[in-house]
Amino acid sequence: MSKPIHFPPDFIWGSATSAYQIEGSPLADGAGPSIWQRFCAVPGNVRDGDNGDIACDHYNRYKEDVALMARLGLKAYRFSVSWSRILPQGRGAVNQPGLDFYSKLIDELLAHGIEPMVTLYHWDLPAALDDRGGWLNPDIADWFTDYTRILFKAFDGRVKSWATLNEPWVVTDGGYMHGTLAPGHRNLHEAALASHNLMRAHGSAVQAYREIGRHQIGIVVNIEPKYPASQSQEDLDATRRADAYMNRQYLDPIFLGSYPPELKQMFGDAWPDWPAADFDLIGQKLDFVGINYYTRSVVRNEPSNWPLKVAPVRQPQATYTETGWEVFPQGLTDTLTTFTQRYGPMPVYIMENGSAFYDPPNAENGRVHDPLRIDCLRKNMQALSNALAQGVDVRGYMVWSLLDNLEWSLGFAKRFGIVHVNFETQQRTLKDSAYLYADIVASNGACL
Ligand SMILES: OC[C@@H]1[C@@H](O)[C@H](O)[C@@H](O)c2[nH]c(CCc3ccccc3)c[n+]21
């Protein structure tokens, strides 16, 4: 029996995207290249040789896309700023046309009554900084802070919600541990260093915001709750290692002042004793935490798997998305209640939640029927409402994503949008899930 669905009257419904995945025109108007421009140019890195040169052409079509958001009745829109549009060399001279683009986007959103929610870093590091070591260079905390100060000064009068980083775990695990994402490194020592420098940069930017800003700042982390495949000690230990590495690694130093002890055990001498002063910097008070939830993982011990010695266990009865993620809405409820139990009550936003399914437009009527995405959305709404009923202070929900877009190394083949994009014609078509989401927003969930 599903519990009655209820959302607070001021609940903020929105959608989320990121710069490199939708904008296109990566070098327009003085912008510099990012590490994703470089990564896509290396054959084999991205499926079908796809890249962000055009993507959803949002750089040129942002007014059309804001009109789409208004058509859906969205209250907020989470987007990221491309660092190398603002600072083509990552530091130094500001590129005014880059600032102007985001200023126009923010004004367009505000003109439609849509709150801009800005992510300062969503994986597209300026290539010029990668040439200086990127996240491996401790100076990046200052480079990042200088970049964020420019945006705080330019936009804090109109932007009331800032997030420093999107998913430091993915940046580290994909970019430096396994090499599946830009900049494509595979090195345990580098992964540890990049991870810590990301957190130092986060703390430094929050500290800067406290001097300049007047509104809210937080961080966005991905949380994938881990469930043991059995109650054997090996599987319980494996589950704890996986949880420490993916879920606690970034929130513990912010809220508890230290990293989970399992990390030193896993990384060994690749995990130094970080200076105590770093934790004062990292532990800056936050106004909210953004959580990206997609799926859970059932975990077993697997000694042969470097470096965590864990392996996922597929659930035979479950529905899996095109990205191989189990549809498991209970994991959203568990993520939110576990978060509150571990770190205490504080404002939380679901900054990403969605699913990739293959839904080609209907040849006759052009409609895009996406029943599996609708089923997933409905179940996640129930799960979110259940977390609210258990007292979790969830303030809003951003569906991932507004548009089908560049799914990083999976290219355009994996579609998360509630709006279909024909990448040949750039035509946008509301999927059935977009009509449902518009009803959810208009009725504050009462239609469910
Ligand atoms: O994969 C869908 C989205 C991406 O398009 C977003 O840019 C990114 O913020 C994001 N994070 C996650 C969950 C974490 C994750 C990312 C990539 C691979 C595995 C897990 C899913 N997504």
Tab-separated table of C-alpha atoms and ligand atoms in Angstrom:
chain	number	residue	atom	x	y	z
A	1	MET	CA	0.000	0.000	0.000
A	2	SER	CA	1.649	3.246	-1.069
A	3	LYS	CA	1.481	6.119	1.397
A	4	PRO	CA	-0.356	9.347	0.427
A	5	ILE	CA	1.905	11.620	-1.602
A	6	HIS	CA	2.437	15.103	-0.173
A	7	PHE	CA	4.958	17.873	-0.847
A	8	PRO	CA	5.415	21.115	1.146
A	9	PRO	CA	3.625	24.134	-0.377
A	10	ASP	CA	6.923	25.911	-1.191
A	11	PHE	CA	8.609	22.817	-2.694
A	12	ILE	CA	10.822	23.841	-5.612
A	13	TRP	CA	10.334	21.861	-8.821
A	14	GLY	CA	12.924	22.227	-11.563
A	15	SER	CA	15.207	20.579	-14.045
A	16	ALA	CA	18.966	20.219	-14.394
A	17	THR	CA	21.568	20.292	-17.153
A	18	SER	CA	25.291	21.007	-17.470
A	19	ALA	CA	27.265	23.289	-19.768
A	20	TYR	CA	29.313	20.856	-21.814
A	21	GLN	CA	26.398	18.467	-22.245
A	22	ILE	CA	23.980	20.958	-23.841
A	23	GLU	CA	25.598	24.258	-24.885
A	24	GLY	CA	27.684	23.475	-27.965
A	25	SER	CA	29.858	26.306	-29.345
A	26	PRO	CA	32.622	25.453	-26.867
A	27	LEU	CA	35.074	27.953	-28.372
A	28	ALA	CA	32.627	30.705	-29.336
A	29	ASP	CA	33.248	34.358	-28.463
A	30	GLY	CA	36.678	33.890	-26.954
A	31	ALA	CA	36.010	30.786	-24.848
A	32	GLY	CA	38.943	28.463	-24.216
A	33	PRO	CA	38.928	24.667	-24.609
A	34	SER	CA	38.070	22.368	-21.698
A	35	ILE	CA	39.424	18.928	-20.871
A	36	TRP	CA	36.212	17.492	-22.373
A	37	GLN	CA	36.976	19.121	-25.707
A	38	ARG	CA	40.317	17.329	-25.610
A	39	PHE	CA	38.919	14.043	-24.261
A	40	CYS	CA	36.268	13.815	-26.999
A	41	ALA	CA	38.922	14.416	-29.672
A	42	VAL	CA	40.782	11.223	-28.706
A	43	PRO	CA	39.355	8.328	-30.768
A	44	GLY	CA	37.697	5.684	-28.603
A	45	ASN	CA	37.046	7.916	-25.615
A	46	VAL	CA	33.445	8.736	-26.497
A	47	ARG	CA	30.923	6.385	-28.074
A	48	ASP	CA	30.283	7.050	-31.790
A	49	GLY	CA	32.987	9.738	-31.679
A	50	ASP	CA	30.385	12.134	-30.250
A	51	ASN	CA	31.412	15.481	-28.751
A	52	GLY	CA	30.070	18.762	-27.406
A	53	ASP	CA	30.782	20.879	-30.493
A	54	ILE	CA	27.028	21.303	-31.133
A	55	ALA	CA	25.181	19.129	-28.552
A	56	CYS	CA	21.773	20.812	-28.003
A	57	ASP	CA	23.046	24.136	-29.416
A	58	HIS	CA	21.807	25.717	-26.190
A	59	TYR	CA	24.379	28.503	-26.485
A	60	ASN	CA	22.309	29.803	-29.415
A	61	ARG	CA	18.880	28.404	-28.414
A	62	TYR	CA	18.747	29.282	-24.727
A	63	LYS	CA	15.684	31.514	-25.154
A	64	GLU	CA	13.769	28.642	-26.799
A	65	ASP	CA	14.843	26.316	-23.996
A	66	VAL	CA	13.842	28.751	-21.256
A	67	ALA	CA	10.462	29.034	-22.980
A	68	LEU	CA	10.241	25.220	-22.761
A	69	MET	CA	10.957	25.391	-19.013
A	70	ALA	CA	8.221	28.022	-18.648
A	71	ARG	CA	5.847	25.810	-20.687
A	72	LEU	CA	6.486	23.088	-18.106
A	73	GLY	CA	5.890	25.566	-15.290
A	74	LEU	CA	9.328	24.986	-13.739
A	75	LYS	CA	10.156	27.061	-10.649
A	76	ALA	CA	13.919	26.600	-10.930
A	77	TYR	CA	16.607	25.583	-13.380
A	78	ARG	CA	19.942	24.091	-12.355
A	79	PHE	CA	22.724	24.720	-14.864
A	80	SER	CA	26.516	24.888	-14.776
A	81	VAL	CA	28.886	27.617	-15.909
A	82	SER	CA	31.726	26.719	-18.252
A	83	TRP	CA	34.882	27.904	-16.456
A	84	SER	CA	36.756	28.326	-19.749
A	85	ARG	CA	34.088	30.619	-21.180
A	86	ILE	CA	34.745	32.975	-18.257
A	87	LEU	CA	38.517	32.445	-18.061
A	88	PRO	CA	39.767	30.972	-21.372
A	89	GLN	CA	43.138	30.191	-19.749
A	90	GLY	CA	41.447	29.086	-16.520
A	91	ARG	CA	42.891	32.124	-14.745
A	92	GLY	CA	43.955	35.661	-15.619
A	93	ALA	CA	42.025	37.628	-18.220
A	94	VAL	CA	38.221	37.494	-18.047
A	95	ASN	CA	36.344	36.837	-21.303
A	96	GLN	CA	33.450	39.311	-21.106
A	97	PRO	CA	31.333	37.606	-23.831
A	98	GLY	CA	31.428	34.463	-21.695
A	99	LEU	CA	30.028	36.332	-18.703
A	100	ASP	CA	27.507	38.017	-21.004
A	101	PHE	CA	26.074	34.664	-22.147
A	102	TYR	CA	25.321	33.557	-18.615
A	103	SER	CA	24.034	37.011	-17.697
A	104	LYS	CA	21.538	36.827	-20.571
A	105	LEU	CA	20.532	33.275	-19.584
A	106	ILE	CA	19.969	34.366	-15.971
A	107	ASP	CA	17.893	37.375	-17.073
A	108	GLU	CA	15.810	35.159	-19.400
A	109	LEU	CA	15.132	32.755	-16.540
A	110	LEU	CA	14.179	35.532	-14.129
A	111	ALA	CA	11.924	37.120	-16.765
A	112	HIS	CA	10.009	33.818	-16.814
A	113	GLY	CA	9.870	33.550	-13.017
A	114	ILE	CA	12.398	30.685	-12.967
A	115	GLU	CA	15.051	30.659	-10.220
A	116	PRO	CA	18.596	30.106	-11.568
A	117	MET	CA	20.570	27.530	-9.538
A	118	VAL	CA	24.215	27.669	-10.581
A	119	THR	CA	26.759	24.849	-10.423
A	120	LEU	CA	30.234	26.349	-10.577
A	121	TYR	CA	32.008	23.193	-11.747
A	122	HIS	CA	30.420	20.336	-13.677
A	123	TRP	CA	33.534	18.516	-14.929
A	124	ASP	CA	34.683	20.813	-17.771
A	125	LEU	CA	38.060	21.982	-16.408
A	126	PRO	CA	39.871	24.525	-18.616
A	127	ALA	CA	42.454	22.638	-20.660
A	128	ALA	CA	45.011	25.331	-19.848
A	129	LEU	CA	44.778	24.422	-16.156
A	130	ASP	CA	45.061	20.723	-16.916
A	131	ASP	CA	48.351	21.634	-18.611
A	132	ARG	CA	49.440	22.906	-15.187
A	133	GLY	CA	48.346	19.699	-13.431
A	134	GLY	CA	44.673	20.497	-13.073
A	135	TRP	CA	43.156	18.892	-9.951
A	136	LEU	CA	46.595	17.412	-9.158
A	137	ASN	CA	48.098	20.863	-8.580
A	138	PRO	CA	47.377	22.215	-5.065
A	139	ASP	CA	47.212	25.724	-6.567
A	140	ILE	CA	43.866	24.768	-8.134
A	141	ALA	CA	42.107	25.681	-4.895
A	142	ASP	CA	43.144	29.301	-5.545
A	143	TRP	CA	42.484	29.099	-9.288
A	144	PHE	CA	38.961	27.789	-8.602
A	145	THR	CA	38.329	30.413	-5.919
A	146	ASP	CA	39.442	33.259	-8.203
A	147	TYR	CA	37.041	31.925	-10.864
A	148	THR	CA	34.140	31.651	-8.430
A	149	ARG	CA	34.748	35.158	-7.071
A	150	ILE	CA	34.240	36.554	-10.586
A	151	LEU	CA	30.848	34.821	-10.790
A	152	PHE	CA	29.794	35.722	-7.248
A	153	LYS	CA	30.500	39.404	-7.978
A	154	ALA	CA	28.810	39.295	-11.374
A	155	PHE	CA	25.684	37.294	-10.526
A	156	ASP	CA	25.021	37.095	-6.776
A	157	GLY	CA	22.453	39.848	-7.110
A	158	ARG	CA	20.361	37.592	-9.335
A	159	VAL	CA	21.493	34.069	-8.413
A	160	LYS	CA	20.406	32.934	-4.951
A	161	SER	CA	21.630	29.341	-5.055
A	162	TRP	CA	25.211	28.285	-5.755
A	163	ALA	CA	26.860	24.866	-5.700
A	164	THR	CA	30.639	24.614	-5.848
A	165	LEU	CA	31.167	21.154	-7.372
A	166	ASN	CA	29.049	18.582	-9.120
A	167	GLU	CA	29.958	15.111	-7.868
A	168	PRO	CA	33.621	15.189	-6.790
A	169	TRP	CA	33.401	11.374	-6.654
A	170	VAL	CA	32.773	11.106	-10.386
A	171	VAL	CA	35.485	13.665	-11.182
A	172	THR	CA	37.944	11.560	-9.158
A	173	ASP	CA	36.766	8.032	-9.949
A	174	GLY	CA	36.155	8.641	-13.642
A	175	GLY	CA	38.893	11.167	-14.349
A	176	TYR	CA	41.767	9.891	-12.222
A	177	MET	CA	41.037	6.377	-10.901
A	178	HIS	CA	39.616	4.529	-13.898
A	179	GLY	CA	40.273	6.977	-16.749
A	180	THR	CA	36.775	6.605	-18.195
A	181	LEU	CA	36.131	10.362	-18.048
A	182	ALA	CA	38.271	13.426	-18.742
A	183	PRO	CA	41.180	13.868	-18.216
A	184	GLY	CA	41.415	10.040	-18.549
A	185	HIS	CA	44.054	9.203	-15.926
A	186	ARG	CA	44.274	5.816	-14.180
A	187	ASN	CA	46.377	6.277	-11.086
A	188	LEU	CA	45.591	5.573	-7.435
A	189	HIS	CA	47.915	8.274	-6.116
A	190	GLU	CA	46.463	10.854	-8.507
A	191	ALA	CA	42.914	9.867	-7.559
A	192	ALA	CA	43.624	10.513	-3.892
A	193	LEU	CA	45.321	13.851	-4.623
A	194	ALA	CA	42.621	15.060	-7.025
A	195	SER	CA	39.909	14.100	-4.557
A	196	HIS	CA	41.506	16.069	-1.742
A	197	ASN	CA	42.244	19.091	-3.937
A	198	LEU	CA	38.618	19.123	-5.090
A	199	MET	CA	37.544	19.346	-1.469
A	200	ARG	CA	40.102	22.073	-0.690
A	201	ALA	CA	38.858	24.036	-3.689
A	202	HIS	CA	35.274	23.559	-2.532
A	203	GLY	CA	36.064	24.867	0.952
A	204	SER	CA	38.054	27.810	-0.375
A	205	ALA	CA	35.196	28.853	-2.682
A	206	VAL	CA	32.668	28.644	0.153
A	207	GLN	CA	34.988	30.777	2.299
A	208	ALA	CA	35.151	33.347	-0.523
A	209	TYR	CA	31.373	33.301	-0.874
A	210	ARG	CA	30.994	34.150	2.805
A	211	GLU	CA	32.934	37.369	2.133
A	212	ILE	CA	31.030	38.335	-1.034
A	213	GLY	CA	27.738	36.467	-1.267
A	214	ARG	CA	24.382	37.125	0.325
A	215	HIS	CA	22.499	33.928	-0.398
A	216	GLN	CA	22.934	30.148	-0.335
A	217	ILE	CA	25.886	27.935	-1.213
A	218	GLY	CA	26.342	24.178	-1.046
A	219	ILE	CA	27.825	21.203	-2.839
A	220	VAL	CA	26.252	18.511	-5.037
A	221	VAL	CA	27.223	14.887	-4.424
A	222	ASN	CA	26.055	11.648	-5.988
A	223	ILE	CA	24.861	9.089	-3.481
A	224	GLU	CA	24.401	5.446	-4.437
A	225	PRO	CA	23.270	3.494	-1.351
A	226	LYS	CA	25.043	0.168	-0.923
A	227	TYR	CA	23.267	-3.014	0.205
A	228	PRO	CA	25.178	-6.232	1.088
A	229	ALA	CA	24.617	-9.210	-1.204
A	230	SER	CA	24.722	-11.448	1.874
A	231	GLN	CA	25.258	-11.140	5.601
A	232	SER	CA	28.700	-12.757	5.334
A	233	GLN	CA	31.455	-10.706	6.980
A	234	GLU	CA	33.228	-10.400	3.625
A	235	ASP	CA	30.179	-8.923	1.944
A	236	LEU	CA	29.386	-6.648	4.894
A	237	ASP	CA	32.966	-5.346	4.844
A	238	ALA	CA	32.830	-4.903	1.067
A	239	THR	CA	29.607	-2.930	1.376
A	240	ARG	CA	31.165	-0.672	3.981
A	241	ARG	CA	34.215	-0.071	1.740
A	242	ALA	CA	31.983	0.786	-1.241
A	243	ASP	CA	29.861	3.134	0.891
A	244	ALA	CA	32.933	4.879	2.301
A	245	TYR	CA	34.497	5.318	-1.143
A	246	MET	CA	31.433	6.568	-3.026
A	247	ASN	CA	29.108	8.086	-0.452
A	248	ARG	CA	30.950	9.107	2.698
A	249	GLN	CA	34.277	10.207	1.162
A	250	TYR	CA	33.040	13.727	0.403
A	251	LEU	CA	30.460	14.484	3.071
A	252	ASP	CA	32.443	13.160	6.061
A	253	PRO	CA	35.284	15.729	5.736
A	254	ILE	CA	32.736	18.542	5.358
A	255	PHE	CA	30.462	17.592	8.254
A	256	LEU	CA	32.560	15.271	10.454
A	257	GLY	CA	36.039	16.781	9.942
A	258	SER	CA	37.737	13.623	8.668
A	259	TYR	CA	37.709	11.080	5.867
A	260	PRO	CA	36.223	7.606	6.427
A	261	PRO	CA	39.003	5.332	7.810
A	262	GLU	CA	38.301	2.772	5.102
A	263	LEU	CA	39.928	5.081	2.524
A	264	LYS	CA	43.407	4.853	4.056
A	265	GLN	CA	42.940	1.071	4.233
A	266	MET	CA	41.958	0.922	0.554
A	267	PHE	CA	44.423	3.451	-0.857
A	268	GLY	CA	47.366	2.439	1.357
A	269	ASP	CA	50.405	4.655	0.839
A	270	ALA	CA	48.525	6.448	-1.962
A	271	TRP	CA	46.517	8.148	0.804
A	272	PRO	CA	48.748	10.537	2.766
A	273	ASP	CA	47.977	12.066	6.146
A	274	TRP	CA	46.464	15.305	4.951
A	275	PRO	CA	47.345	18.515	6.864
A	276	ALA	CA	44.889	19.266	9.678
A	277	ALA	CA	44.465	22.830	8.359
A	278	ASP	CA	42.925	21.396	5.200
A	279	PHE	CA	39.984	20.095	7.202
A	280	ASP	CA	39.313	23.560	8.642
A	281	LEU	CA	39.113	24.794	5.050
A	282	ILE	CA	37.016	21.869	3.772
A	283	GLY	CA	34.631	22.056	6.744
A	284	GLN	CA	33.100	25.433	5.880
A	285	LYS	CA	29.444	25.576	6.939
A	286	LEU	CA	27.032	24.949	4.050
A	287	ASP	CA	23.509	26.241	3.537
A	288	PHE	CA	22.352	23.065	1.777
A	289	VAL	CA	23.512	19.798	0.266
A	290	GLY	CA	22.505	18.746	-3.242
A	291	ILE	CA	22.086	15.019	-3.744
A	292	ASN	CA	22.029	13.256	-7.112
A	293	TYR	CA	20.204	9.931	-6.844
A	294	TYR	CA	19.804	7.424	-9.663
A	295	THR	CA	20.215	3.913	-8.337
A	296	ARG	CA	21.513	1.633	-5.639
A	297	SER	CA	24.147	-1.062	-5.681
A	298	VAL	CA	24.024	-4.551	-4.144
A	299	VAL	CA	27.611	-5.336	-3.184
A	300	ARG	CA	29.670	-8.479	-2.688
A	301	ASN	CA	33.321	-9.002	-1.832
A	302	GLU	CA	35.478	-9.527	-4.909
A	303	PRO	CA	39.218	-9.701	-4.073
A	304	SER	CA	40.276	-9.526	-7.725
A	305	ASN	CA	38.685	-6.118	-8.362
A	306	TRP	CA	41.194	-3.213	-8.095
A	307	PRO	CA	41.267	-1.270	-5.791
A	308	LEU	CA	38.070	-1.644	-3.724
A	309	LYS	CA	37.777	-5.450	-3.995
A	310	VAL	CA	34.003	-5.187	-4.458
A	311	ALA	CA	31.573	-6.199	-7.216
A	312	PRO	CA	27.928	-5.321	-7.918
A	313	VAL	CA	25.329	-8.104	-7.906
A	314	ARG	CA	22.636	-7.811	-10.584
A	315	GLN	CA	19.061	-8.120	-9.307
A	316	PRO	CA	17.206	-10.569	-11.628
A	317	GLN	CA	13.682	-9.251	-10.969
A	318	ALA	CA	14.546	-5.584	-11.314
A	319	THR	CA	14.089	-3.084	-14.169
A	320	TYR	CA	17.356	-1.665	-15.456
A	321	THR	CA	17.808	1.558	-17.401
A	322	GLU	CA	19.849	2.019	-20.608
A	323	THR	CA	22.838	2.943	-18.444
A	324	GLY	CA	22.562	-0.364	-16.572
A	325	TRP	CA	21.178	1.191	-13.388
A	326	GLU	CA	18.558	-0.646	-11.352
A	327	VAL	CA	15.305	1.253	-10.876
A	328	PHE	CA	15.159	1.209	-7.070
A	329	PRO	CA	13.126	4.103	-5.653
A	330	GLN	CA	13.433	2.831	-2.076
A	331	GLY	CA	17.093	3.769	-2.407
A	332	LEU	CA	16.079	7.419	-2.736
A	333	THR	CA	14.175	7.262	0.562
A	334	ASP	CA	17.040	5.375	2.224
A	335	THR	CA	19.614	7.861	0.875
A	336	LEU	CA	17.743	10.795	2.382
A	337	THR	CA	17.027	9.221	5.774
A	338	THR	CA	20.565	7.863	6.060
A	339	PHE	CA	21.985	11.295	5.158
A	340	THR	CA	19.960	12.971	7.911
A	341	GLN	CA	20.872	10.305	10.460
A	342	ARG	CA	24.608	10.634	9.699
A	343	TYR	CA	25.015	14.376	9.181
A	344	GLY	CA	22.039	15.836	10.976
A	345	PRO	CA	19.009	17.753	9.717
A	346	MET	CA	19.780	20.354	7.071
A	347	PRO	CA	18.217	21.577	3.803
A	348	VAL	CA	18.640	19.051	0.995
A	349	TYR	CA	17.799	19.333	-2.693
A	350	ILE	CA	17.544	16.419	-5.076
A	351	MET	CA	19.670	18.074	-7.754
A	352	GLU	CA	19.489	15.146	-10.189
A	353	ASN	CA	17.194	12.166	-10.573
A	354	GLY	CA	16.151	10.547	-13.835
A	355	SER	CA	16.548	7.613	-16.153
A	356	ALA	CA	17.811	6.757	-19.615
A	357	PHE	CA	15.499	4.744	-21.800
A	358	TYR	CA	15.306	4.466	-25.598
A	359	ASP	CA	12.101	6.181	-26.734
A	360	PRO	CA	12.082	7.040	-30.473
A	361	PRO	CA	9.426	9.548	-31.631
A	362	ASN	CA	6.230	7.913	-32.948
A	363	ALA	CA	6.447	8.045	-36.755
A	364	GLU	CA	2.747	8.946	-37.219
A	365	ASN	CA	2.032	11.581	-34.600
A	366	GLY	CA	5.543	12.623	-33.600
A	367	ARG	CA	4.718	12.007	-29.920
A	368	VAL	CA	7.488	10.479	-27.750
A	369	HIS	CA	6.036	7.793	-25.532
A	370	ASP	CA	8.374	7.005	-22.636
A	371	PRO	CA	6.405	4.717	-20.301
A	372	LEU	CA	9.451	3.373	-18.476
A	373	ARG	CA	10.675	6.872	-17.640
A	374	ILE	CA	7.167	7.758	-16.465
A	375	ASP	CA	7.035	4.668	-14.254
A	376	CYS	CA	10.453	5.536	-12.815
A	377	LEU	CA	9.419	9.164	-12.192
A	378	ARG	CA	6.183	8.155	-10.444
A	379	LYS	CA	7.996	5.698	-8.177
A	380	ASN	CA	10.688	8.240	-7.300
A	381	MET	CA	8.019	10.807	-6.438
A	382	GLN	CA	6.494	8.312	-4.015
A	383	ALA	CA	9.929	7.618	-2.521
A	384	LEU	CA	10.656	11.339	-2.163
A	385	SER	CA	7.323	11.948	-0.481
A	386	ASN	CA	8.043	9.061	1.917
A	387	ALA	CA	11.347	10.699	2.904
A	388	LEU	CA	9.571	14.001	3.538
A	389	ALA	CA	6.998	12.160	5.670
A	390	GLN	CA	9.916	10.791	7.724
A	391	GLY	CA	11.078	14.355	8.426
A	392	VAL	CA	13.875	14.826	5.883
A	393	ASP	CA	14.163	18.532	5.021
A	394	VAL	CA	13.984	18.213	1.231
A	395	ARG	CA	13.478	21.635	-0.325
A	396	GLY	CA	13.288	20.797	-4.029
A	397	TYR	CA	13.691	18.360	-6.900
A	398	MET	CA	15.511	18.892	-10.211
A	399	VAL	CA	14.735	16.254	-12.811
A	400	TRP	CA	17.702	15.074	-14.865
A	401	SER	CA	17.423	16.178	-17.495
A	402	LEU	CA	15.458	18.891	-19.250
A	403	LEU	CA	16.873	17.847	-22.644
A	404	ASP	CA	18.397	14.739	-24.163
A	405	ASN	CA	22.081	15.666	-24.169
A	406	LEU	CA	25.689	14.465	-24.383
A	407	GLU	CA	25.929	11.674	-21.846
A	408	TRP	CA	29.705	12.120	-21.489
A	409	SER	CA	31.623	9.070	-22.752
A	410	LEU	CA	28.344	7.380	-23.714
A	411	GLY	CA	27.699	10.132	-26.254
A	412	PHE	CA	24.193	11.005	-27.441
A	413	ALA	CA	23.076	7.376	-27.429
A	414	LYS	CA	21.847	7.514	-23.827
A	415	ARG	CA	18.882	9.862	-23.480
A	416	PHE	CA	17.832	11.215	-20.045
A	417	GLY	CA	15.717	14.136	-21.240
A	418	ILE	CA	12.036	14.652	-20.548
A	419	VAL	CA	12.285	16.607	-23.793
A	420	HIS	CA	13.474	14.727	-26.884
A	421	VAL	CA	16.143	16.393	-29.016
A	422	ASN	CA	16.586	15.564	-32.694
A	423	PHE	CA	20.310	16.268	-32.934
A	424	GLU	CA	20.131	16.629	-36.735
A	425	THR	CA	17.413	19.278	-36.739
A	426	GLN	CA	17.696	20.461	-33.104
A	427	GLN	CA	13.914	20.066	-32.847
A	428	ARG	CA	12.711	19.723	-29.279
A	429	THR	CA	9.684	17.452	-28.576
A	430	LEU	CA	8.057	17.075	-25.158
A	431	LYS	CA	8.066	13.395	-24.190
A	432	ASP	CA	5.033	11.997	-22.350
A	433	SER	CA	7.145	12.282	-19.178
A	434	ALA	CA	7.389	16.060	-19.724
A	435	TYR	CA	3.593	16.342	-19.717
A	436	LEU	CA	3.455	14.304	-16.499
A	437	TYR	CA	6.203	16.405	-14.921
A	438	ALA	CA	4.325	19.592	-15.858
A	439	ASP	CA	1.258	18.178	-14.056
A	440	ILE	CA	3.364	17.264	-11.028
A	441	VAL	CA	4.768	20.804	-10.900
A	442	ALA	CA	1.370	22.465	-11.426
A	443	SER	CA	-0.343	20.323	-8.767
A	444	ASN	CA	2.674	20.132	-6.409
A	445	GLY	CA	2.440	16.379	-6.688
A	446	ALA	CA	-1.285	16.142	-5.993
A	447	CYS	CA	-1.869	14.626	-9.467
A	448	LEU	CA	0.110	11.497	-8.470
B	1	LIG	O1	24.466	9.941	-16.090
B	1	LIG	C1	23.438	10.871	-15.992
B	1	LIG	C2	23.932	12.103	-15.246
B	1	LIG	C3	24.979	12.911	-16.018
B	1	LIG	O2	24.497	13.235	-17.309
B	1	LIG	C4	25.295	14.164	-15.200
B	1	LIG	O3	26.134	15.084	-15.885
B	1	LIG	C5	25.989	13.781	-13.902
B	1	LIG	O4	25.907	14.823	-12.941
B	1	LIG	C6	25.430	12.493	-13.350
B	1	LIG	N1	25.789	11.888	-12.222
B	1	LIG	C7	25.139	10.706	-12.149
B	1	LIG	C8	25.291	9.709	-11.054
B	1	LIG	C9	26.778	9.434	-10.795
B	1	LIG	C10	27.410	8.691	-11.913
B	1	LIG	C11	27.823	9.393	-13.035
B	1	LIG	C12	28.450	8.713	-14.074
B	1	LIG	C13	28.646	7.340	-13.976
B	1	LIG	C14	28.205	6.657	-12.845
B	1	LIG	C15	27.591	7.329	-11.811
B	1	LIG	C16	24.353	10.600	-13.247
B	1	LIG	N2	24.532	11.717	-13.966
